[in-house]
Coordinates of C-alpha atoms in Angstrom, one line a residue:
M1406 CA -18.8 11.0 -32.5
K1407 CA -17.5 8.6 -35.2
H1408 CA -18.3 4.8 -35.3
S1409 CA -17.9 3.8 -31.7
P1410 CA -16.4 0.3 -31.2
K1411 CA -16.9 -1.7 -28.0
L1412 CA -14.1 -3.4 -26.0
I1413 CA -14.2 -6.9 -24.6
D1414 CA -11.4 -7.4 -22.1
A1415 CA -9.9 -10.9 -22.0
T1416 CA -7.3 -10.3 -19.2
L1417 CA -9.1 -13.0 -17.2
R1418 CA -8.9 -15.5 -20.0
E1419 CA -6.0 -14.6 -22.3
G1420 CA -4.0 -13.2 -19.4
F1421 CA -3.8 -16.7 -17.9
Q1422 CA -2.1 -17.8 -21.0
A1423 CA 0.8 -15.4 -20.5
P1424 CA 4.0 -17.2 -19.3
D1425 CA 4.1 -17.6 -15.5
V1426 CA 0.9 -15.7 -14.8
H1427 CA -1.7 -16.8 -12.4
F1428 CA -4.5 -14.9 -10.6
S1429 CA -6.2 -15.9 -7.4
T1430 CA -10.0 -15.8 -7.3
Q1431 CA -9.8 -12.7 -5.1
Q1432 CA -7.5 -11.0 -7.7
V1433 CA -9.8 -12.1 -10.5
C1434 CA -12.8 -10.4 -8.8
E1435 CA -10.8 -7.3 -8.1
I1436 CA -9.5 -7.0 -11.7
A1437 CA -13.1 -7.6 -13.0
Q1438 CA -14.4 -4.8 -10.8
R1439 CA -11.6 -2.4 -11.9
L1440 CA -12.2 -3.2 -15.5
V1441 CA -15.9 -2.2 -15.2
K1442 CA -15.0 1.0 -13.5
S1443 CA -12.6 1.8 -16.4
G1444 CA -15.5 1.6 -18.8
V1445 CA -15.1 -1.9 -20.5
D1446 CA -18.2 -3.1 -22.3
M1447 CA -17.8 -6.9 -21.8
L1448 CA -15.7 -9.3 -19.8
E1449 CA -14.2 -12.5 -21.1
V1450 CA -13.5 -14.8 -18.2
G1451 CA -11.8 -18.2 -18.2
H1452 CA -12.4 -21.6 -19.8
P1453 CA -14.5 -23.3 -17.1
L1454 CA -14.1 -26.9 -18.2
I1455 CA -10.3 -26.9 -17.7
S1456 CA -10.3 -26.9 -13.9
K1457 CA -12.4 -26.4 -10.8
E1458 CA -10.5 -23.1 -10.2
A1459 CA -11.4 -21.8 -13.7
M1460 CA -15.0 -22.6 -13.0
A1461 CA -14.9 -20.8 -9.7
H1462 CA -13.3 -17.7 -11.3
V1463 CA -16.2 -17.5 -13.9
S1464 CA -18.9 -18.1 -11.3
A1465 CA -17.4 -15.6 -8.9
V1466 CA -17.4 -12.8 -11.5
V1467 CA -20.9 -13.7 -12.7
G1468 CA -22.0 -13.5 -9.0
M1469 CA -20.7 -9.9 -8.7
N1470 CA -23.5 -8.6 -10.9
L1471 CA -21.2 -6.0 -12.4
G1472 CA -23.7 -4.8 -15.0
V1473 CA -21.7 -6.0 -18.1
P1474 CA -22.1 -9.3 -20.0
I1475 CA -19.8 -12.1 -19.1
L1476 CA -18.4 -14.4 -21.9
S1477 CA -16.6 -17.6 -21.2
H1478 CA -14.4 -19.8 -23.5
A1479 CA -15.3 -23.1 -25.0
R1480 CA -14.1 -25.5 -27.7
A1481 CA -16.7 -26.7 -30.2
H1482 CA -17.5 -29.6 -27.9
P1483 CA -20.6 -30.4 -25.8
D1484 CA -18.6 -30.8 -22.5
D1485 CA -17.1 -27.3 -22.8
I1486 CA -20.4 -25.7 -23.7
N1487 CA -22.2 -27.4 -20.8
A1488 CA -19.5 -26.1 -18.4
V1489 CA -20.1 -22.5 -19.6
A1490 CA -23.8 -23.0 -19.1
R1491 CA -23.2 -24.2 -15.5
S1492 CA -20.9 -21.2 -14.8
G1493 CA -23.7 -18.7 -15.2
A1494 CA -22.0 -16.8 -18.0
S1495 CA -24.6 -15.4 -20.5
W1496 CA -22.2 -15.7 -23.5
V1497 CA -20.1 -18.6 -24.7
G1498 CA -17.1 -18.0 -27.0
I1499 CA -16.8 -21.0 -29.2
F1500 CA -13.6 -21.3 -31.1
L1501 CA -12.6 -23.6 -33.9
G1502 CA -10.0 -23.2 -36.6
V1503 CA -10.9 -24.4 -40.1
N1504 CA -7.7 -24.1 -42.1
P1505 CA -5.4 -26.9 -43.3
M1506 CA -3.1 -26.3 -40.3
T1507 CA -6.0 -27.2 -38.0
E1508 CA -6.6 -30.4 -39.8
R1509 CA -2.9 -31.3 -39.6
A1510 CA -1.9 -30.2 -36.1
R1511 CA -4.9 -29.2 -34.0
L1512 CA -7.6 -31.7 -34.8
T1513 CA -5.8 -34.5 -36.6
G1514 CA -8.0 -36.7 -38.7
S1515 CA -10.6 -34.0 -39.4
N1516 CA -11.5 -32.4 -42.7
F1517 CA -13.4 -29.3 -43.7
P1518 CA -16.9 -30.9 -43.9
L1519 CA -16.4 -32.4 -40.5
L1520 CA -15.3 -29.0 -39.1
L1521 CA -18.4 -27.4 -40.5
D1522 CA -20.6 -30.0 -38.8
K1523 CA -18.9 -29.3 -35.4
I1524 CA -19.5 -25.6 -35.8
A1525 CA -23.2 -26.1 -36.6
A1526 CA -23.7 -28.6 -33.8
S1527 CA -21.9 -26.7 -31.1
V1528 CA -23.6 -23.3 -31.9
H1529 CA -27.0 -25.1 -31.9
D1530 CA -26.3 -26.8 -28.6
A1531 CA -25.3 -23.5 -27.0
R1532 CA -28.4 -21.7 -28.2
Q1533 CA -30.6 -24.6 -27.0
Q1534 CA -29.1 -24.0 -23.5
G1535 CA -30.0 -20.3 -23.6
L1536 CA -26.5 -19.0 -24.3
L1537 CA -25.6 -16.2 -26.6
V1538 CA -22.9 -17.2 -29.0
R1539 CA -19.7 -15.7 -30.3
Y1540 CA -18.0 -17.9 -32.9
T1541 CA -14.3 -17.4 -33.4
I1542 CA -12.2 -18.8 -36.3
E1543 CA -8.8 -19.5 -34.8
D1544 CA -5.9 -18.7 -37.0
A1545 CA -8.2 -16.8 -39.3
S1546 CA -5.4 -14.8 -40.9
R1547 CA -4.0 -18.0 -42.4
T1548 CA -7.3 -19.4 -43.5
P1549 CA -8.5 -19.3 -47.2
L1550 CA -11.2 -16.7 -47.7
D1551 CA -13.7 -19.2 -49.0
R1552 CA -13.4 -21.4 -45.9
L1553 CA -13.7 -18.3 -43.7
L1554 CA -17.0 -17.1 -45.3
T1555 CA -18.5 -20.6 -45.4
S1556 CA -17.6 -21.3 -41.7
Y1557 CA -19.0 -18.0 -40.6
R1558 CA -22.2 -18.5 -42.6
T1559 CA -22.6 -21.9 -41.0
A1560 CA -22.3 -20.4 -37.5
V1561 CA -24.8 -17.6 -38.3
E1562 CA -27.3 -20.1 -39.7
A1563 CA -27.0 -22.1 -36.5
G1564 CA -27.8 -19.1 -34.4
A1565 CA -24.5 -17.3 -33.6
Q1566 CA -25.0 -13.6 -32.7
R1567 CA -21.3 -12.5 -33.2
L1568 CA -18.4 -13.5 -35.4
C1569 CA -14.8 -13.1 -34.3
F1570 CA -11.7 -13.0 -36.5
A1571 CA -8.6 -14.2 -34.6
D1572 CA -5.2 -13.3 -35.9
S1573 CA -3.8 -16.0 -33.6
V1574 CA -0.1 -15.7 -34.6
G1575 CA 0.0 -12.0 -35.1
L1576 CA 0.6 -12.3 -38.8
L1577 CA -1.4 -9.5 -40.3
E1578 CA -0.3 -6.0 -41.3
P1579 CA -2.9 -3.1 -41.3
K1580 CA -3.5 -3.1 -45.0
Q1581 CA -4.3 -6.8 -45.0
T1582 CA -6.5 -6.3 -41.9
G1583 CA -8.5 -3.7 -43.7
L1584 CA -9.2 -6.0 -46.6
F1585 CA -10.3 -8.9 -44.4
M1586 CA -12.5 -6.7 -42.1
S1587 CA -14.1 -4.8 -45.0
T1588 CA -15.0 -8.1 -46.7
L1589 CA -16.6 -9.5 -43.6
R1590 CA -18.5 -6.3 -43.0
H1591 CA -19.8 -6.5 -46.5
E1592 CA -20.7 -10.2 -46.3
F1593 CA -22.3 -9.9 -42.8
P1594 CA -23.9 -6.4 -42.5
D1595 CA -26.3 -7.3 -39.8
I1596 CA -24.1 -9.5 -37.5
E1597 CA -21.7 -8.1 -34.8
L1598 CA -18.1 -8.5 -35.8
E1599 CA -15.2 -8.8 -33.4
A1600 CA -11.4 -8.8 -34.0
H1601 CA -8.7 -10.4 -31.9
F1602 CA -5.1 -9.5 -32.7
H1603 CA -1.9 -11.0 -31.3
D1604 CA 1.2 -8.9 -31.2
D1605 CA 3.9 -11.2 -32.5
R1606 CA 5.0 -8.8 -35.2
G1607 CA 4.2 -5.7 -33.2
F1608 CA 1.1 -4.8 -35.3
A1609 CA -1.7 -5.5 -32.8
M1610 CA -2.5 -1.9 -32.0
A1611 CA -2.3 -0.7 -35.6
N1612 CA -4.4 -3.7 -36.7
A1613 CA -7.0 -2.8 -34.1
I1614 CA -7.3 0.8 -35.3
Q1615 CA -7.6 -0.4 -38.9
A1616 CA -10.3 -2.9 -37.9
V1617 CA -12.3 -0.1 -36.2
E1618 CA -11.9 2.0 -39.4
S1619 CA -13.2 -1.0 -41.4
G1620 CA -16.4 -1.1 -39.3
V1621 CA -15.7 -3.9 -36.8
D1622 CA -18.0 -3.6 -33.7
W1623 CA -15.8 -5.2 -31.0
I1624 CA -12.1 -5.3 -30.3
S1625 CA -10.7 -8.0 -28.0
V1626 CA -8.1 -6.5 -25.6
S1627 CA -6.3 -7.2 -22.4
T1628 CA -4.8 -5.1 -19.7
N1629 CA -1.1 -4.3 -20.5
G1630 CA -1.6 -6.5 -23.6
L1631 CA -1.2 -9.6 -21.3
G1632 CA -1.6 -12.9 -23.2
E1633 CA 0.0 -15.8 -25.0
R1634 CA 3.6 -15.2 -26.3
C1635 CA 3.7 -11.5 -27.1
G1636 CA 0.2 -10.8 -25.9
I1637 CA -2.7 -9.1 -27.7
T1638 CA -4.0 -5.5 -28.1
N1639 CA -3.3 -3.4 -25.0
H1640 CA -6.7 -2.3 -23.5
G1641 CA -5.6 1.0 -21.9
V1642 CA -3.5 2.2 -24.9
L1643 CA -6.3 1.4 -27.4
A1644 CA -8.9 3.0 -25.2
V1645 CA -6.9 6.2 -25.0
N1646 CA -6.2 6.2 -28.7
L1647 CA -9.9 5.7 -29.5
H1648 CA -10.7 8.6 -27.1
Y1649 CA -8.1 10.8 -28.9
R1650 CA -9.6 9.9 -32.3
G1651 CA -13.1 10.7 -31.1
E1652 CA -14.3 7.1 -31.5
R1653 CA -14.8 6.3 -27.8
N1654 CA -15.2 8.6 -24.8
L1655 CA -13.2 8.4 -21.6
D1656 CA -13.9 10.6 -18.7
V1657 CA -11.2 11.6 -16.2
R1658 CA -12.1 9.0 -13.7
Q1659 CA -12.1 6.2 -16.3
G1660 CA -8.7 7.4 -17.5
E1661 CA -7.3 7.3 -14.0
Q1662 CA -8.9 3.9 -13.4
L1663 CA -7.1 2.5 -16.5
H1664 CA -3.8 3.6 -15.1
E1665 CA -4.5 2.1 -11.6
L1666 CA -5.7 -1.1 -13.4
S1667 CA -2.5 -1.3 -15.3
K1668 CA -0.4 -1.0 -12.2
Y1669 CA -2.6 -3.5 -10.3
V1670 CA -2.5 -6.2 -13.1
A1671 CA 1.3 -5.6 -13.4
Q1672 CA 1.6 -6.3 -9.7
C1673 CA -0.6 -9.4 -9.6
S1674 CA 0.9 -10.9 -12.8
G1675 CA 4.5 -10.1 -12.0
Q1676 CA 4.7 -8.7 -15.6
T1677 CA 6.1 -5.2 -15.2
V1678 CA 5.1 -2.3 -17.5
S1679 CA 8.0 -1.0 -19.6
P1680 CA 9.0 2.6 -18.6
A1681 CA 8.8 3.4 -22.4
S1682 CA 5.3 1.9 -22.7
P1683 CA 2.8 4.4 -24.3
I1684 CA 0.4 6.3 -22.0
F1685 CA 1.1 4.4 -18.7
G1686 CA 4.9 3.9 -18.8
D1687 CA 6.9 5.9 -16.3
H1688 CA 8.7 7.7 -19.2
A1689 CA 5.6 8.3 -21.3
F1690 CA 5.5 12.0 -20.5
T1691 CA 9.0 12.5 -19.2
H1692 CA 11.1 15.2 -20.9
T1693 CA 14.9 15.2 -20.8
A1694 CA 16.7 17.0 -23.7
R1695 CA 17.4 20.6 -22.8
L1696 CA 15.5 22.0 -25.8
H1697 CA 12.5 19.9 -25.1
V1698 CA 12.5 20.9 -21.4
K1699 CA 12.6 24.6 -22.3
A1700 CA 9.8 24.2 -24.8
V1701 CA 7.6 22.2 -22.4
K1702 CA 8.0 24.9 -19.7
R1703 CA 6.6 27.4 -22.1
D1704 CA 3.8 25.1 -23.4
P1705 CA 3.5 21.5 -22.2
N1706 CA 1.9 20.5 -25.5
S1707 CA 5.1 21.3 -27.4
Y1708 CA 6.3 17.7 -26.8
Q1709 CA 3.3 15.8 -25.7
W1710 CA 0.3 14.7 -27.8
I1711 CA -2.3 14.5 -25.0
D1712 CA -2.9 15.8 -21.5
P1713 CA -1.3 13.1 -19.2
V1714 CA -3.4 14.1 -16.2
Q1715 CA -6.5 12.6 -17.8
F1716 CA -4.8 9.2 -17.3
G1717 CA -3.3 9.5 -13.9
Q1718 CA 0.1 10.7 -15.3
A1719 CA 2.0 14.0 -15.2
C1720 CA 4.4 15.9 -17.3
K1721 CA 7.8 15.3 -15.8
I1722 CA 11.2 16.7 -16.2
S1723 CA 14.2 14.4 -15.9
K1724 CA 17.8 15.2 -14.9
Q1725 CA 20.1 15.1 -17.9
N1726 CA 23.7 14.0 -18.2
T1727 CA 25.6 17.2 -19.1
R1728 CA 27.4 15.5 -21.9
S1729 CA 24.6 13.6 -23.5
N1730 CA 20.9 13.0 -23.6
I1731 CA 21.0 10.0 -21.4
V1732 CA 18.7 10.0 -18.4
T1733 CA 21.0 9.5 -15.4
D1734 CA 18.5 10.0 -12.7
T1735 CA 14.9 10.8 -12.3
V1736 CA 13.1 13.2 -9.9
I1737 CA 12.9 12.0 -6.3
N1738 CA 9.8 13.9 -5.2
D1739 CA 7.0 13.7 -7.8
K1740 CA 6.1 17.3 -7.1
T1741 CA 9.3 18.5 -8.8
A1742 CA 7.6 17.9 -12.2
G1743 CA 5.1 20.7 -11.6
W1744 CA 7.8 23.1 -10.4
D1745 CA 10.1 22.2 -13.3
I1746 CA 7.2 23.2 -15.6
V1747 CA 6.5 26.6 -14.0
G1748 CA 10.2 27.6 -13.4
G1749 CA 10.9 31.3 -13.5
L1750 CA 7.3 32.0 -14.6
F1751 CA 6.5 31.9 -10.9
W1752 CA 8.2 35.3 -10.3
E1753 CA 8.2 36.7 -13.8
K1754 CA 4.4 36.3 -14.5
G1755 CA 2.9 35.0 -11.3
R1756 CA 0.5 36.8 -9.0
M1757 CA 1.8 39.5 -6.6
S1758 CA 0.8 37.5 -3.5
A1759 CA 3.2 34.7 -4.5
K1760 CA 6.1 36.7 -3.1
P1761 CA 6.7 38.2 0.3
S1762 CA 6.1 42.0 0.9
E1763 CA 8.7 44.4 2.2
S1764 CA 7.4 44.1 5.7
E1765 CA 7.5 40.3 5.5
L1766 CA 11.1 40.4 4.1
K1767 CA 12.1 42.4 7.2
L1768 CA 10.5 39.9 9.5
F1769 CA 12.3 37.0 7.7
T1770 CA 15.7 38.7 7.9
A1771 CA 15.5 40.5 11.3
G1772 CA 18.8 40.0 13.2
I1773 CA 20.6 38.4 10.3
K1774 CA 24.0 40.0 9.8
A1775 CA 26.5 40.2 7.0
G1776 CA 28.5 37.0 6.8
D1777 CA 25.8 34.8 8.5
K1778 CA 25.3 31.5 6.7
V1779 CA 21.7 31.4 5.6
A1780 CA 19.9 28.7 3.6
V1781 CA 16.8 29.6 1.6
I1782 CA 14.6 26.5 1.0
G1783 CA 12.7 27.0 -2.3
A1784 CA 14.1 28.8 -5.3
S1785 CA 10.7 30.3 -6.0
T1786 CA 11.4 33.0 -3.3
K1787 CA 13.6 35.1 -5.6
D1788 CA 12.8 38.4 -3.7
L1789 CA 14.0 36.9 -0.4
V1790 CA 17.2 35.7 -1.9
E1791 CA 17.9 39.2 -3.4
H1792 CA 17.1 40.8 -0.1
L1793 CA 19.7 38.6 1.6
M1794 CA 22.3 39.2 -1.1
A1795 CA 21.9 43.0 -0.6
K1796 CA 22.8 42.5 3.1
S1797 CA 26.0 40.6 2.2
V1798 CA 24.7 37.5 3.8
D1799 CA 26.4 34.1 2.9
V1800 CA 23.3 32.7 1.3
T1801 CA 22.7 29.3 -0.3
V1802 CA 19.6 28.2 -2.1
Y1803 CA 18.2 24.7 -2.1
D1804 CA 15.3 23.4 -4.2
F1805 CA 14.1 20.0 -5.3
S1806 CA 13.3 21.3 -8.8
K1807 CA 16.1 21.4 -11.4
G1808 CA 13.9 23.8 -13.4
M1809 CA 13.5 26.2 -10.5
C1810 CA 17.3 26.1 -9.8
D1811 CA 18.2 26.7 -13.4
S1812 CA 15.7 29.6 -13.7
L1813 CA 17.0 31.3 -10.5
K1814 CA 20.6 30.9 -11.6
E1815 CA 19.7 32.6 -14.9
A1816 CA 17.7 35.4 -13.3
L1817 CA 20.5 36.3 -10.8
A1818 CA 23.4 35.9 -13.2
P1819 CA 26.2 36.8 -13.1
N1820 CA 26.2 37.2 -9.3
A1821 CA 24.0 34.2 -8.4
P1822 CA 24.8 32.6 -5.0
P1823 CA 25.3 28.9 -4.7
I1824 CA 22.1 27.1 -5.8
Y1825 CA 21.8 23.4 -5.3
M1826 CA 19.2 20.7 -6.0
L1827 CA 18.0 19.2 -2.7
D1828 CA 14.9 17.3 -1.8
I1829 CA 14.2 18.6 1.6
T1830 CA 11.7 15.8 2.2
A1831 CA 14.4 13.1 1.6
Q1832 CA 17.3 11.9 3.8
L1833 CA 19.7 14.7 4.5
N1834 CA 23.4 14.5 3.6
S1835 CA 25.2 14.4 7.0
E1836 CA 27.7 17.0 5.8
L1837 CA 25.0 19.6 5.7
I1838 CA 23.8 19.1 9.3
G1839 CA 24.4 22.2 11.4
Y1840 CA 26.0 24.0 8.5
H1841 CA 23.7 27.1 8.5
D1842 CA 22.9 29.8 11.1
Y1843 CA 19.5 30.4 9.7
V1844 CA 17.1 28.4 7.4
L1845 CA 14.3 30.4 5.8
N1846 CA 11.3 29.2 3.7
D1847 CA 8.2 31.1 2.6
R1848 CA 5.0 29.1 2.5
L1849 CA 6.8 25.9 1.4
V1850 CA 5.0 23.8 4.0
N1851 CA 1.8 24.5 2.2
R1852 CA 3.0 22.5 -0.8
F1853 CA 3.4 19.3 1.2
T1854 CA 1.4 16.5 2.7
T1855 CA 1.6 16.0 6.5
Q1856 CA 4.2 13.4 6.1
E1857 CA 6.3 15.5 3.7
A1858 CA 6.0 18.6 5.9
E1859 CA 7.2 16.6 8.9
K1860 CA 10.3 15.4 7.1
A1861 CA 10.9 18.8 5.6
L1862 CA 10.7 20.7 8.9
M1863 CA 12.9 18.1 10.6
N1864 CA 15.6 18.5 7.9
M1865 CA 15.4 22.3 8.1
V1866 CA 16.1 22.2 11.8
A1867 CA 18.9 19.8 11.2
L1868 CA 20.5 22.2 8.7
A1869 CA 20.5 24.9 11.4
K1870 CA 21.3 22.6 14.3
Q1871 CA 22.5 25.5 16.6
G1872 CA 20.6 28.2 14.7
E1873 CA 17.1 29.0 13.8
V1874 CA 14.5 28.0 11.3
R1875 CA 11.9 30.6 10.1
A1876 CA 9.0 29.1 8.2
S1877 CA 6.0 31.0 7.1
V1878 CA 2.7 29.0 6.6
K1879 CA -0.6 30.0 5.2
L1880 CA -3.2 28.4 7.6
G1881 CA -6.5 27.0 6.4
L1882 CA -7.8 26.8 2.9
Y1883 CA -6.9 28.9 -0.1
T1884 CA -9.7 30.6 -2.0
M1885 CA -9.3 28.1 -4.9
D1886 CA -9.5 25.2 -2.4
E1887 CA -12.8 26.5 -1.1
K1888 CA -14.2 26.7 -4.7
M1889 CA -13.1 23.2 -5.4
I1890 CA -14.6 21.8 -2.2
E1891 CA -17.9 23.6 -2.8
L1892 CA -18.1 22.3 -6.3
G1893 CA -17.1 18.8 -5.2
K1894 CA -19.8 18.7 -2.6
R1895 CA -22.4 19.9 -5.1
R1896 CA -21.5 17.2 -7.6
Q1897 CA -21.0 14.6 -4.9
V1898 CA -17.4 13.8 -6.0
L1899 CA -15.6 15.5 -3.1
D1900 CA -14.1 12.3 -1.8
R1901 CA -12.4 11.8 -5.2
F1902 CA -9.9 14.6 -4.4
Y1903 CA -10.3 15.9 -0.8
C1904 CA -10.1 14.1 2.6
E1905 CA -12.1 16.1 5.2
E1906 CA -10.5 14.2 8.1
T1907 CA -6.9 15.1 7.2
H1908 CA -7.7 18.3 5.2
T1909 CA -5.6 17.0 2.3
I1910 CA -6.4 18.0 -1.2
D1911 CA -5.2 16.0 -4.3
F1912 CA -5.0 18.2 -7.3
S1913 CA -4.0 15.3 -9.6
K1914 CA -7.4 13.6 -8.9
A1915 CA -9.6 16.8 -9.2
G1916 CA -10.0 16.7 -13.0
D1917 CA -12.8 19.0 -14.2
I1918 CA -13.3 20.4 -10.7
L1919 CA -9.8 21.8 -10.8
E1920 CA -10.3 23.2 -14.3
E1921 CA -13.5 25.0 -13.4
S1922 CA -12.1 26.4 -10.1
L1923 CA -8.7 27.5 -11.4
V1924 CA -7.7 30.9 -10.1
P1925 CA -5.3 32.9 -12.3
H1926 CA -1.7 33.5 -11.2
G1927 CA -0.8 36.8 -12.8
N1928 CA -0.1 36.2 -16.5
I1929 CA 0.9 32.5 -16.3
D1930 CA -0.7 30.6 -19.2
R1931 CA -3.8 28.6 -18.1
D1932 CA -2.5 25.3 -19.6
V1933 CA 0.8 25.7 -17.8
L1934 CA -1.0 26.5 -14.6
L1935 CA -3.2 23.4 -14.9
Q1936 CA -0.1 21.3 -15.4
W1937 CA 1.6 22.9 -12.4
Y1938 CA -1.3 22.2 -10.1
R1939 CA -1.9 18.6 -11.3
S1940 CA 1.7 17.8 -10.9
R1941 CA 1.8 19.1 -7.4
G1942 CA -0.4 16.2 -6.3
M1943 CA -1.4 16.1 -2.7
E1944 CA -1.1 19.0 -0.2
T1945 CA -2.3 19.2 3.4
R1946 CA -4.0 22.4 4.7
F1947 CA -2.8 23.1 8.3
S1948 CA -4.4 24.9 11.2
D1949 CA -2.2 26.5 13.9
E1950 CA -3.2 23.6 16.2
S1951 CA -2.4 20.8 13.7
L1952 CA 0.9 22.4 12.7
K1953 CA 2.0 22.7 16.3
E1954 CA 1.1 19.1 17.0
L1955 CA 3.3 18.1 14.0
I1956 CA 6.2 20.2 15.3
Q1957 CA 5.9 18.7 18.8
R1958 CA 6.3 15.2 17.2
L1959 CA 9.6 16.1 15.6
T1960 CA 12.7 14.3 16.9
L1961 CA 16.1 14.7 15.3
S1962 CA 18.5 11.7 14.7
D1963 CA 20.5 12.6 17.9
G1964 CA 17.3 12.6 20.0
S1965 CA 16.9 16.4 20.1
L1966 CA 13.4 17.8 20.0
V1967 CA 12.1 20.9 18.3
E1968 CA 10.4 23.9 20.0
I1969 CA 8.6 27.0 18.7
K1970 CA 10.7 29.9 19.8
N1971 CA 8.3 32.5 18.5
Q1972 CA 5.5 33.1 16.0
C1973 CA 4.1 36.2 14.4
N1974 CA 1.5 37.1 11.9
F1975 CA 2.4 38.4 8.4
P1976 CA 0.9 41.9 8.3
D1977 CA 0.2 41.7 4.5
A1978 CA -0.9 38.1 4.1
Q1979 CA -4.2 36.9 5.6
E1980 CA -3.9 33.9 8.0
T1981 CA -0.2 33.5 7.4
I1982 CA 2.1 33.0 10.3
M1983 CA 5.9 32.8 10.6
Y1984 CA 7.1 30.2 13.0
S1985 CA 10.6 30.4 14.5
L1986 CA 11.9 26.9 15.4
K1987 CA 15.0 25.7 17.2
S1988 CA 16.3 22.3 18.4
V1989 CA 16.5 21.7 22.1

């Protein structure tokens, strides 16, 4: 691995300086804990002199014993330093600007010799109280180089262990940053260097990367870039970029924690994350243009630079306005992303067991006559659709995936039946209630959580209000599920992706367990297959008993209940049963 910089997160200090942001002590502690889980190396918490609440925040975090050093802010003044010592923090971050602007506007009446005396005295005082010291030159980017070097030398001679360069107004460009950092690294080869970049010109991320290349040891960051004015370097985005560059390692759990942390801080601060934000924005891995979508289905890496699942995200396909590239709507059920990716590959290259056998097709279509109105839920069941078409049935296909719908239309052209997008787990259009004589689906329930399956089955029965629903379900665990669970138990990470009480598996949280347990599906590319599983998210594995309990709970909008008219085993599929349902 290359030079590996460390990250000090200032969300709990700089974040308080963002407009209209305030965190309670409970939120401060929760954020601190999440930061440590995401892999941060040091926490910067508050300025304890400014209020009792600020002191309480620092002391509370120190008392959590999180296993990382805690630094707290202080002016170059004895009262500030004493407050940090009382807070229990092991580090003090003393800041003092030394440029002419400071003399005119920040500390009126001061001059450079007096400022040097304040640096020496405050650092010495902090060291006498047993504190480790980071000395920061505020507004360093507008400070003459001779003043910078003299001030830093004064701090080091007084006992400072780390020097911080603060681009307080976000003025620098990367080339300038490189020159400053390289000079400091040359002048202070044995002292830790830290850099703090504001984003007023939009260069904070680029400057942070440049500082790392120039040998800086620490980068100051905050979650979602939260901070004064335009904020500072975004913690999560920088961490992922450093991981990508081979300069800092993130495991899957830390990547997911960064995403959860971003959402939590956005919620607590009231500062939403832009959909277009890199890595953690809702649109970061969403593909819209038709050519992009086609390419992504063949290879997800064609239009994405990194695997989004590492960071709690997923490759998504968005609906597209037919006359432009404007996103007009996004997917309703998150699982559509996975099915959009796999599309027609499911029946073109997928495993044989992914489609019903001839005997199963006969069971599905028994008693269905030419002219009967039949709905097939799930465009993946191409063989069932073709079988019904051959019987001159009035067949309509519904699927929540645009990719699956488009692939089926193309495969059955020019005689494709009506194929519509419909999220069977969402509220049903009243015009569709009772429209069909039969509603068929093959192992679709296996792709849902208990709550989703309940909504889906209720909607299916509503579609065939006076008719019949035939739903096949694979009971119990799949072979791949068993491999994942066994490996999860062995590595003591099972609770990360599987709930034994509800028998629910979350592929999006399985990480390396999924990769090592992946079972081939015919000739579908492994990377596509991984994207498909990860985007499927959570699925419940039903037993005959649990499924019947679910069905008994179903109540339609008019008060009708649902009963199981019949059930029969699929002769060619182990532990797979077809349930016939009707409203009563």
